Coordinates of C-alpha atoms and ligand atoms in Angstrom, one line a residue:
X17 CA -29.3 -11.6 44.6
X18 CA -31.7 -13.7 42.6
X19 CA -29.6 -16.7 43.5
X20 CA -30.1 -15.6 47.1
X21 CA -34.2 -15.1 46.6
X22 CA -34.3 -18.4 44.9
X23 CA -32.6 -20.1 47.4
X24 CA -34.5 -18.5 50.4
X25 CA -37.6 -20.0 48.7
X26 CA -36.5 -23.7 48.3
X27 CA -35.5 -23.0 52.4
X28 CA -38.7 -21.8 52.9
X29 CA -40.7 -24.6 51.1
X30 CA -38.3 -27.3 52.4
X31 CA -38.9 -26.2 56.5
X32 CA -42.6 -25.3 55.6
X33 CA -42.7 -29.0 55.0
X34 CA -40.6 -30.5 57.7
X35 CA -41.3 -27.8 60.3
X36 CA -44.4 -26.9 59.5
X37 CA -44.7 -24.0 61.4
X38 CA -41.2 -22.7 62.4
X39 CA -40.1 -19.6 61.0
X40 CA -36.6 -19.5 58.9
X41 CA -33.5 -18.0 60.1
X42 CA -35.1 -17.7 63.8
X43 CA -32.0 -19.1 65.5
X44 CA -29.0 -18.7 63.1
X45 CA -27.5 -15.1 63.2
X46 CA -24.2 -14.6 60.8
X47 CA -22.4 -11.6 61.5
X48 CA -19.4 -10.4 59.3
X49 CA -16.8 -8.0 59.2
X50 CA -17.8 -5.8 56.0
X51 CA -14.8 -4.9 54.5
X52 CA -11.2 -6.0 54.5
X53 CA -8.0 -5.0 52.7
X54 CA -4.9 -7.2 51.9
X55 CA -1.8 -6.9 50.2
X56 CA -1.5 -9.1 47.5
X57 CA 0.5 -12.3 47.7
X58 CA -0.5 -12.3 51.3
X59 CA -2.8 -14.2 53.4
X60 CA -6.2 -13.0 54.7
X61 CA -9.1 -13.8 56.9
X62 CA -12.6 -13.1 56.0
X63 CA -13.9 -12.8 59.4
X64 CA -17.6 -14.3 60.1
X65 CA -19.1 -16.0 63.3
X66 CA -22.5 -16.8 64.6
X67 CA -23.9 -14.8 67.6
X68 CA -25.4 -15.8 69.6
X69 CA -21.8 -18.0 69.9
X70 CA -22.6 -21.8 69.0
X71 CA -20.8 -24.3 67.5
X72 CA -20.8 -24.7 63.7
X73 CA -19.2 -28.1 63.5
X74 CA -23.1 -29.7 62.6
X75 CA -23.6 -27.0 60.4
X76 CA -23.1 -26.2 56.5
X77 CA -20.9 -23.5 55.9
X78 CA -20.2 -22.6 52.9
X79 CA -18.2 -19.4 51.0
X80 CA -18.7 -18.1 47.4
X81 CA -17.7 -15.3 45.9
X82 CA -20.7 -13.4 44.2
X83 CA -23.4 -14.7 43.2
X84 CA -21.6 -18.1 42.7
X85 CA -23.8 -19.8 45.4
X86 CA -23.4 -23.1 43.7
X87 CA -19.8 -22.9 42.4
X88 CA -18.5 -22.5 46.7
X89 CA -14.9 -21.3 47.3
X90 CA -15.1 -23.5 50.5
X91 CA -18.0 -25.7 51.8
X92 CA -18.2 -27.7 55.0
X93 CA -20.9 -30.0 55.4
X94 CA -21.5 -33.2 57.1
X95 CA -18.5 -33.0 59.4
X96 CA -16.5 -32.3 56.0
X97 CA -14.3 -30.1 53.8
X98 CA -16.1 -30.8 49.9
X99 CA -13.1 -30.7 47.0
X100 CA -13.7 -27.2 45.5
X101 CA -11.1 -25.7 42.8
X102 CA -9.6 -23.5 45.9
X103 CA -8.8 -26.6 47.9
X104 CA -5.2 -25.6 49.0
X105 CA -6.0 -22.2 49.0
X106 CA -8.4 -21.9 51.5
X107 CA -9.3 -23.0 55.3
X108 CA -11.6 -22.3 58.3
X109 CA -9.7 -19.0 59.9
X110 CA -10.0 -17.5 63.4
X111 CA -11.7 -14.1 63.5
X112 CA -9.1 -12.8 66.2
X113 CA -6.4 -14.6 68.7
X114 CA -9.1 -15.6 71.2
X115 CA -11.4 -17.0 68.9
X116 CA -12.3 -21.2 69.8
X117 CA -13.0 -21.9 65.7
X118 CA -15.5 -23.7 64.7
X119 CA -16.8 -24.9 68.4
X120 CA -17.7 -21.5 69.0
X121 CA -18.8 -20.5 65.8
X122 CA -16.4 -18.7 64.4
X123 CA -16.9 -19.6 60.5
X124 CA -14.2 -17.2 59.1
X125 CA -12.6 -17.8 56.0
X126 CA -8.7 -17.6 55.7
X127 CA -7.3 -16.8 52.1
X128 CA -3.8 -18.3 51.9
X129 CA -2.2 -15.7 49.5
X130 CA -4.2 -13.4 47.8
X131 CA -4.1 -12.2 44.0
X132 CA -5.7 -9.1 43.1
X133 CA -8.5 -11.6 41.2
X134 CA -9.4 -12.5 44.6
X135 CA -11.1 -9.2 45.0
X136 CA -14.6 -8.9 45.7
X137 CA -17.8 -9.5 48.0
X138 CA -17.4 -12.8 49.8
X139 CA -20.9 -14.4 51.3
X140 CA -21.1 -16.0 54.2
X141 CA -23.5 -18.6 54.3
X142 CA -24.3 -20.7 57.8
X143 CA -27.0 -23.4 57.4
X144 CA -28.5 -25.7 59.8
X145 CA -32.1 -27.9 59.5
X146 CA -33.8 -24.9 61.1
X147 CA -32.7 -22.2 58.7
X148 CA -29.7 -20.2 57.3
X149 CA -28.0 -16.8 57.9
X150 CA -25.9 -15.0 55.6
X151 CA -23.4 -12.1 55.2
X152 CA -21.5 -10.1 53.0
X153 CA -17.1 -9.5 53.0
X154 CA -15.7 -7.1 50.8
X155 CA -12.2 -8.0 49.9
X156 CA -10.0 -5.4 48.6
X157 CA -6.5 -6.6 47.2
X158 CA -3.5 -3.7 47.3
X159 CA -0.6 -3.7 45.4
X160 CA 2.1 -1.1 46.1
X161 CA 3.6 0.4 42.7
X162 CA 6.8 1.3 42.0
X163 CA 8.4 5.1 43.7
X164 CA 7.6 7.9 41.3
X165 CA 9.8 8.7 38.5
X166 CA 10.4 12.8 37.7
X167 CA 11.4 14.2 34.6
X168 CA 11.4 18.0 33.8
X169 CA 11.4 19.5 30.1
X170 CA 12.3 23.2 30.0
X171 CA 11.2 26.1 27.9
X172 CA 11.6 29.4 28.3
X173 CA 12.3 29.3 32.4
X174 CA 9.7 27.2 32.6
X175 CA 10.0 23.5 34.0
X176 CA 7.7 21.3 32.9
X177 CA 8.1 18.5 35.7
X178 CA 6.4 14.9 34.6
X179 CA 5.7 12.6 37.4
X180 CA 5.4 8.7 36.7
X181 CA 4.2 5.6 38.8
X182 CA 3.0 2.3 37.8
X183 CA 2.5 -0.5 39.4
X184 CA -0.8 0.2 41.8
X185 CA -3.7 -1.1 42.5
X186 CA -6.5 -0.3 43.4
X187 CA -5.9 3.1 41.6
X188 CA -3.3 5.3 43.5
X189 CA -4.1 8.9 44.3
X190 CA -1.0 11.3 42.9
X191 CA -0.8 14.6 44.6
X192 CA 1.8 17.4 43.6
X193 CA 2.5 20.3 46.9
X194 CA 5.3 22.8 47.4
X195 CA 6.4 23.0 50.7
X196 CA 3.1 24.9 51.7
X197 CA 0.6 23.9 49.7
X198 CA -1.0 21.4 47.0
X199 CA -0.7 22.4 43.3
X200 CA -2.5 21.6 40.7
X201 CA -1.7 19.6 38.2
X202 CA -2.0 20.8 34.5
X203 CA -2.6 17.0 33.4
X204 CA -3.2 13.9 35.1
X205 CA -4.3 10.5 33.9
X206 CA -4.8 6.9 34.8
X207 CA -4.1 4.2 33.1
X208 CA -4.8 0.0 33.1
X209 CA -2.5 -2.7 32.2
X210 CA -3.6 -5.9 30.7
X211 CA -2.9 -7.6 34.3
X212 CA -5.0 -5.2 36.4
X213 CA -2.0 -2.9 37.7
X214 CA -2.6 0.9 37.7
X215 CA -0.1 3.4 36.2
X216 CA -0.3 7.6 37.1
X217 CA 1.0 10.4 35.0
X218 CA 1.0 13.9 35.6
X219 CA 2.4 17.3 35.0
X220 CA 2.6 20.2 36.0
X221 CA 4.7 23.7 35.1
X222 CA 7.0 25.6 37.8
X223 CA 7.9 29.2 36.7
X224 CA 10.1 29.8 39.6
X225 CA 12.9 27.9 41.6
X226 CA 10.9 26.4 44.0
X227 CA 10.6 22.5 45.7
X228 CA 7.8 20.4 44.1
X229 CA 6.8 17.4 45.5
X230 CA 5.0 14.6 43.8
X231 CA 3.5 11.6 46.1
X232 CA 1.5 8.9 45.0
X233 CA 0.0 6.5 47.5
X234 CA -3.4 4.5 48.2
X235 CA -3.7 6.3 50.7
X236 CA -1.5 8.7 52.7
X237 CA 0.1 7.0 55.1
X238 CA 1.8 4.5 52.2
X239 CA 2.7 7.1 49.7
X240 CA 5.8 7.2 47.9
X241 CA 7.0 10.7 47.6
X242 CA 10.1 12.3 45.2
X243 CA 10.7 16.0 45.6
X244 CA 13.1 18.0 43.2
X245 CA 13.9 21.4 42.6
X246 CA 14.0 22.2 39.2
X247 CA 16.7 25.0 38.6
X248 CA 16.2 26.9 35.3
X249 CA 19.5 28.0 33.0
X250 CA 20.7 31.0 33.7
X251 CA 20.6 32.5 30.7
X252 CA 17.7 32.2 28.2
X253 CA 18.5 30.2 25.7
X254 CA 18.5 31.6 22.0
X255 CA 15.9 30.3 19.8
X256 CA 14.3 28.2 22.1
X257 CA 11.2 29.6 22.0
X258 CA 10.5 30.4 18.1
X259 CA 10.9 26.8 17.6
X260 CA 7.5 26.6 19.3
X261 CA 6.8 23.8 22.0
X262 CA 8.9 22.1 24.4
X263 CA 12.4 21.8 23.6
X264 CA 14.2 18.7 25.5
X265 CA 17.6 21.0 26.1
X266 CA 18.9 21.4 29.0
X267 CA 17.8 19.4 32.4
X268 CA 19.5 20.9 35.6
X269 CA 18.1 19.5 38.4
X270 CA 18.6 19.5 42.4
X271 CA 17.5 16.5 43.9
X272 CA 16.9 17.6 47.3
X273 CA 15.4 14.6 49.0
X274 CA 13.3 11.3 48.7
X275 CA 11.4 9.7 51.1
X276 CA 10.8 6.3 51.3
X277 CA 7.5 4.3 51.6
X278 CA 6.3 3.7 55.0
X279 CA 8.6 6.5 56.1
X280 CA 11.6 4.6 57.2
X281 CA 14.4 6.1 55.1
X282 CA 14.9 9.7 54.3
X283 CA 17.0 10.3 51.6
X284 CA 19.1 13.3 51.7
X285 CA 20.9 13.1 48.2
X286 CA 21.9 15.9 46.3
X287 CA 22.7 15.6 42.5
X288 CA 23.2 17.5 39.5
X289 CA 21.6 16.6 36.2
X290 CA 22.8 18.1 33.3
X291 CA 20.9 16.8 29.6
X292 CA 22.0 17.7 26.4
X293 CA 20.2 19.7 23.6
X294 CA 20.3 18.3 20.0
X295 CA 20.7 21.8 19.6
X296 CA 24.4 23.2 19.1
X297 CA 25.8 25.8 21.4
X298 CA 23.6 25.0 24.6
X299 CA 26.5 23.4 25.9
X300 CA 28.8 26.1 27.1
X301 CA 25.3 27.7 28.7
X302 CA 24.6 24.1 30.5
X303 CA 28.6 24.1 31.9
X304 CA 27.9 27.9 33.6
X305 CA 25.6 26.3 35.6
X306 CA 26.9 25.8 39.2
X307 CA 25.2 25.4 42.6
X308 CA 27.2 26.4 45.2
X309 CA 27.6 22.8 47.0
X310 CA 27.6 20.9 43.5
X311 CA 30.6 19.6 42.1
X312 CA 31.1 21.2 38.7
X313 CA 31.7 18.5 36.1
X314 CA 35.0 17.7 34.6
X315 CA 35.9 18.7 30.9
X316 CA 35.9 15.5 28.5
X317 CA 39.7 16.2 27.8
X318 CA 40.6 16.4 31.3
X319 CA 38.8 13.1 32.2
X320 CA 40.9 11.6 29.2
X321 CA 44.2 12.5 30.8
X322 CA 43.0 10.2 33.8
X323 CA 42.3 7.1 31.6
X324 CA 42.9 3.5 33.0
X325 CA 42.1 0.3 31.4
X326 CA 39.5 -1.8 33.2
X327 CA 39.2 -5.2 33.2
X328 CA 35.9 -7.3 34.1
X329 CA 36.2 -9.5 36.8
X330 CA 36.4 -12.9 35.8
X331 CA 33.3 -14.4 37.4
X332 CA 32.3 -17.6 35.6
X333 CA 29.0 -16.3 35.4
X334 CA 26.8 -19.2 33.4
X335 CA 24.9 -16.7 31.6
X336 CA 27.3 -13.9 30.6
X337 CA 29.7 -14.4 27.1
X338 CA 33.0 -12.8 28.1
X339 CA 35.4 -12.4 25.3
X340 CA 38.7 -10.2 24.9
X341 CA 37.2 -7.1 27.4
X342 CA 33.2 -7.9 24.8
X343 CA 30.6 -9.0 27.0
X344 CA 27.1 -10.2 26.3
X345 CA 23.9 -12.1 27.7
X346 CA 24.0 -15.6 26.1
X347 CA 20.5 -15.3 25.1
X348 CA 17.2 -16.9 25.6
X349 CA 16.1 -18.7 28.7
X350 CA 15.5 -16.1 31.2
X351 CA 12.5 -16.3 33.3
X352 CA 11.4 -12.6 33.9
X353 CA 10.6 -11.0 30.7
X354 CA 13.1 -8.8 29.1
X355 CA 13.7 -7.2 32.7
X356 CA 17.4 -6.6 33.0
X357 CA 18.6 -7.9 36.8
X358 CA 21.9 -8.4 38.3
X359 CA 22.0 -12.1 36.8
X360 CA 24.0 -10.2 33.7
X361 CA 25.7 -7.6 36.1
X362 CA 29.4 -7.6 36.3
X363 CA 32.0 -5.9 38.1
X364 CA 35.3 -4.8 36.3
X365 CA 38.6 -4.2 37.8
X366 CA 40.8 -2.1 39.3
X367 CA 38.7 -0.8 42.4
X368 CA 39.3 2.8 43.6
X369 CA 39.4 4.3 46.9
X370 CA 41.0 7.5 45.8
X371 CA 42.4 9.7 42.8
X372 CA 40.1 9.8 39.2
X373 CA 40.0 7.7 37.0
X374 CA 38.0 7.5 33.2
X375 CA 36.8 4.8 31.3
X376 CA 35.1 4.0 27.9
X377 CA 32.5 1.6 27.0
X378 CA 31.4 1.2 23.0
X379 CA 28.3 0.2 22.9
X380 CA 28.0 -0.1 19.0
X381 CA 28.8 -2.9 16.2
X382 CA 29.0 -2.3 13.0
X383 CA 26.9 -5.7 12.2
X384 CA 24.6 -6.0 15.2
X385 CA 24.4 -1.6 15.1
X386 CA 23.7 0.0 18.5
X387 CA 23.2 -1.4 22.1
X388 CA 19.8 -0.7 23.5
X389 CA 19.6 -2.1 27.0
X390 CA 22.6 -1.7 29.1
X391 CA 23.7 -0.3 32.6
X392 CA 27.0 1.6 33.1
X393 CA 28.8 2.7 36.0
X394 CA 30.0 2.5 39.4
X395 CA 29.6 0.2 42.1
X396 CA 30.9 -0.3 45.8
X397 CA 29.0 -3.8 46.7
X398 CA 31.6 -6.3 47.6
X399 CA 29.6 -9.3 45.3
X400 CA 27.0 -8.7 43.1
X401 CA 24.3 -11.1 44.1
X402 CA 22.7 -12.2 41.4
X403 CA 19.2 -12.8 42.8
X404 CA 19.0 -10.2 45.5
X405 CA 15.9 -8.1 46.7
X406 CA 18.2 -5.0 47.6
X407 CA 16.9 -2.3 45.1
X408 CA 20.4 -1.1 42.7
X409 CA 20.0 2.6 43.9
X410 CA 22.4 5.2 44.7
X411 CA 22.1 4.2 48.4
X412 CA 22.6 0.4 48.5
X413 CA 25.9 1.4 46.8
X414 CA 25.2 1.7 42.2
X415 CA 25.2 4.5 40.4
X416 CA 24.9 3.7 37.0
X417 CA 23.2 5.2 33.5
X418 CA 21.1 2.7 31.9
X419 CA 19.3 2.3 28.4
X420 CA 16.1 -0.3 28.2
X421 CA 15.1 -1.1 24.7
X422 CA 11.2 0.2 25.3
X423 CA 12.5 3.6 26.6
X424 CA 13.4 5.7 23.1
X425 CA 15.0 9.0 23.6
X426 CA 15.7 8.7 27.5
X427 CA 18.0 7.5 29.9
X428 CA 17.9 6.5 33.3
X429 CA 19.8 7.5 36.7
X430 CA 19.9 5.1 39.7
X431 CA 19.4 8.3 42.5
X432 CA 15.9 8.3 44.4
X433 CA 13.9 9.2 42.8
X434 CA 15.2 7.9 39.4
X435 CA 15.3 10.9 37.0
X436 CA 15.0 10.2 33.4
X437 CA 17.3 12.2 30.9
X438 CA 16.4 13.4 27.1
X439 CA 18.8 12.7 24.9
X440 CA 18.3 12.7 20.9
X441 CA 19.5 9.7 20.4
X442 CA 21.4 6.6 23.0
X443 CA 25.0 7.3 23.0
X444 CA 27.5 4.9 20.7
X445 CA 29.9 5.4 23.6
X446 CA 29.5 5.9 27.2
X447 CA 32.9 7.9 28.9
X448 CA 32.7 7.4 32.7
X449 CA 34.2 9.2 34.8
X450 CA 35.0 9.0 38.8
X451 CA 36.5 11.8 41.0
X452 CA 36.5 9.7 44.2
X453 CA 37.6 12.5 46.5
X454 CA 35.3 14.5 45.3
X455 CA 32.4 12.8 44.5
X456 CA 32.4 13.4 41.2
X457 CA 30.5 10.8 38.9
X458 CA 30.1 12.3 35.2
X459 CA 29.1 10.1 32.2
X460 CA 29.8 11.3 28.7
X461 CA 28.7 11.1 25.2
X462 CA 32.1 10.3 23.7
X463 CA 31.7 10.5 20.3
X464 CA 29.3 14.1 20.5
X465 CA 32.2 15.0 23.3
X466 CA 28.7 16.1 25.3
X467 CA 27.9 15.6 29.4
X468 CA 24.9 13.6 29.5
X469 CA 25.0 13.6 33.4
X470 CA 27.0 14.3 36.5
X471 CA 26.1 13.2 39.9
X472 CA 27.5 13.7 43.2
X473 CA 27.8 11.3 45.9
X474 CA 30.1 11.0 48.9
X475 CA 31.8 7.4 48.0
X476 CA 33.0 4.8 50.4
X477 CA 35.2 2.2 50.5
X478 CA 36.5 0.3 47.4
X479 CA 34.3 1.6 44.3
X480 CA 34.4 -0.7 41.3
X481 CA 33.3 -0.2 37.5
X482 CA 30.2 -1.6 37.0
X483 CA 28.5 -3.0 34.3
X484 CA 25.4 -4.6 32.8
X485 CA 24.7 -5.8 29.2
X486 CA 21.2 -6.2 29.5
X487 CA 19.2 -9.2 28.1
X488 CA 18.3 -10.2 24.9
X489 CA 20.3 -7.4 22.9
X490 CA 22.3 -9.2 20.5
X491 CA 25.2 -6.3 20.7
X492 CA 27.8 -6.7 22.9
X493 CA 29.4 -3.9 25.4
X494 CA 33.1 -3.4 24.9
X495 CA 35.4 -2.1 27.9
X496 CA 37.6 -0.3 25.3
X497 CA 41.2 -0.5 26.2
X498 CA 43.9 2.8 25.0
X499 CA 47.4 2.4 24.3
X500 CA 49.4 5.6 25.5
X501 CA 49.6 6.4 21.8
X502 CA 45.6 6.4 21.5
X503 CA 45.3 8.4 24.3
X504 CA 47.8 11.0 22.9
X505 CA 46.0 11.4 19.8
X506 CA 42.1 11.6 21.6
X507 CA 43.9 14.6 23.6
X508 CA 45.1 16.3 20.1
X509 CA 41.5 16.1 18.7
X510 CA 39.4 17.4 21.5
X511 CA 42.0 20.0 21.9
X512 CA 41.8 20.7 18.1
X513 CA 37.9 20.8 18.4
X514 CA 37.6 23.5 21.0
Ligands
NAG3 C1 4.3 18.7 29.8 O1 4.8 17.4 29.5 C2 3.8 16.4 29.3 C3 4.5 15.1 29.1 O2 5.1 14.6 30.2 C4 2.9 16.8 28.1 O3 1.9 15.8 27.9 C5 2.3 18.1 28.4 O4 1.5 18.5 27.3 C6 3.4 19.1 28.7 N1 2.7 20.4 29.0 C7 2.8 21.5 28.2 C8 2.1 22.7 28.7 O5 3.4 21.5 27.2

């Protein structure tokens, strides 16, 4: 503002001498549209005009952002564009499809793509020899975050259901409702990253079987939205409660449905979770638990009987190491972080279209030790694109587990919403198994001979094992391949150990 007196007074001084006696700003009237919103990486226009309509082309126009009247985003004057540091990003914009431009006045300002530094209040500033006009844009830049990620942590028949989202800005309002009403949260908190992006957590506890909904949004039209229904075990579990706290045991949970952002997909998924205790004996508790239209997962030593040896599909891939059924990243040069994408993601043959079928994956080595950051599971796309904007979810056609190096003591599930599972430590070797007609997807804990989570889907078409060793984790994933002799002897132990 005191830029703005400042320069009021130098007008003022300047016309008092030319003009003598005309007053400023007499003729020149700016008017603005106050506030506008943009997504980010898109383009914008700041609308601004002159009314009475006149034509700006003789005029100074110029566009700063705060009180950076001398450091202009954009200035036209003299007939010309001046070199500012936003040259490229910036031009004259029309305030709506019938606007003339500049002959008529119309002074708007068009952002080409928008970062979320680009927000704040844009002045308008229209100057001629008689005087100057000025107004004010508020620019608000939106980033959509990612769809909210449940988790539930059980104690006593009491879920205590987490919801996650990052990824927002400005800062996203998360709301929890059952299907009449909105809850309230028993903890909710917001959180900054270092590049401006907003991240929501909240819990809250459901004593009783009932849908809870979590949506977050910037407002409600755009909010993504997961529901689940947290089903408690059956039977109390011994002990759990003298250990005091919340015990990680046993997750069970219905995923009834997701829906999308913007509304255009609903989701109607069921699956069934099942977590594992690091306490003994919750297991045969965890098994009883059926819901009528669930698929109860197979016994480990049934899904051994089915075992077949999968190979990966040989896809010259430049920046996979394939060697004798070992695969790893080869390290280094990747743009995007640590994030793991489908460039490492590799498809493994036979496909299936019926019958079941088991497989192993060792994700351990004795020099390297044990494999953080890998995906394993199922796929039914045709080729794996490896730079594809398709999200790998349940339905686009993966179902898959995954590890990432920065998330200790949980897994992951590709179903909407993804649904994180405790487990006491990552598992040395991953069992998967697929019961194509029906629908059965279980992953094991081999070497605990524990169910660390069973999902249903219906399954189409030609379903392939699927793969992913992540990037930058020096161990390598091995498709472990059993003679009939191996397999004879695995069946002798787990039927020795029940
Ligand atoms: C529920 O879980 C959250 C972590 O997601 C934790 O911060 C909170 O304290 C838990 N609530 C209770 C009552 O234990």
């Amino acid at each position: 503002m005191g830029l703005q007196q400042t320069h009021r007074g130098f007008v003022v001084a300047l016309c008092a001498f030319l003009y003598s006696s005309l007053p400023v700003s007499s003729n020149l009237v700016v008017l603005v549209k106050n506030a506008v919103s943009v997504d980010s990486d898109h383009a914008i226009t700041l609308p601004c005009w002159l009314n009475p309509s006149q034509s700006a082309e003789n005029l100074e126009v110029r566009w700063y952002l705060g009180k950076n009247f001398d450091d202009p985003i954009m200035l036209y004057r003299a007939k010309k564009m001046e070199v500012t540091p936003y040259q490229g990003r910036v031009e004259f914009g029309l305030k709506d499809a019938t606007s003339g431009g500049l002959k008529t006045g119309d002074v708007s300002l068009k952002l080409l793509s928008a970062t979320l530094k680009d927000e704040g209040d844009y002045t308008c500033y229209v100057s001629s020899d008689q005087g100057y006009d000025t107004g004010i844009v508020k620019l608000t830049v939106t980033k959509m975050g990612a769809p909210p990620i449940l988790s539930v942590v059980w104690k006593d028949n009491v879920a205590n259901v987490s919801c996650a989202s990052e990824g927002w800005h400005p800062e996203p309002r998360l709301r929890w409702s059952d299907q009449k009403k909105d809850l309230t949260p028993g903890g909710l908190q917001h959180s900054v990253d270092s590049s401006g992006l907003q991240s929501v957590h909240s819990w809250i506890l459901v004593s009783d079987s009932s849908e809870v909904s979590c949506s977050v949004g910037l407002s409600d039209e755009g909010a993504k939205e997961a529901r689940l229904l947290p089903v408690p075990p059956q039977k109390k579990e011994p002990g759990s409660s003298a250990g005091g706290g919340w015990v990680a045991f046993g997750i069970l949970i219905l995923l009834i449905a997701v829906l999308a952002s913007l509304g255009l997909l609903y989701f109607r998924k069921r699956a069934l979770f099942l977590g594992k205790t690091d306490k003994p004996g919750s297991d045969e508790e965890n098994q009883k638990l059926l819901l009528k239209d669930v698929v109860q997962p197979t016994d480990l030593s049934t899904c051994i009987t089915h075992y077949v040896n999968v190979t990966l599909e040989e896809t010259g891939s430049p920046h996979l190491i394939i060697k004798d059924g070992k695969l790893r990243d080869k390290g280094g040069q990747y743009t995007e972080g640590q994030k793991v994408t489908c460039l490492t993601a590799i498809k493994g043959t036979p496909g299936f279209s019926s019958g079941q079928h088991y497989w192993e994956v060792s994700l351990e080595n004795p020099s390297v030790g044990l494999k953080k950051s890998w995906w394993v599971g199922v796929t039914s796309a045709a080729i794996i694109l490896p730079e594809s904007d398709i999200p790998l979810t349940a339905s686009n056609g993966f179902w898959f587990l995954s590890s990432s190096p920065d998330k200790e003591g949980s897994l992951q599930i590709s179903t909407e919403p993804n649904v994180s599972l405790h487990v006491s430590s990552r598992p040395q070797i991953v069992g998967v198994f697929l019961n194509y007609d029906s629908g059965e997807l279980s992953f094991y804990n081999v070497k605990d001979k524990r169910l660390i989570a069973s999902v249903t889907a219906s399954f189409r078409g030609e379903v392939f094992p699927f793969f992913n060793p992540g990037i930058g984790d020096k161990a390598p994933m091995e498709i472990l391949q059993k003679s009939v002799l191996d397999l004879s002897s695995d069946m002798t132990n787990s039927v020795d150990e029940t």
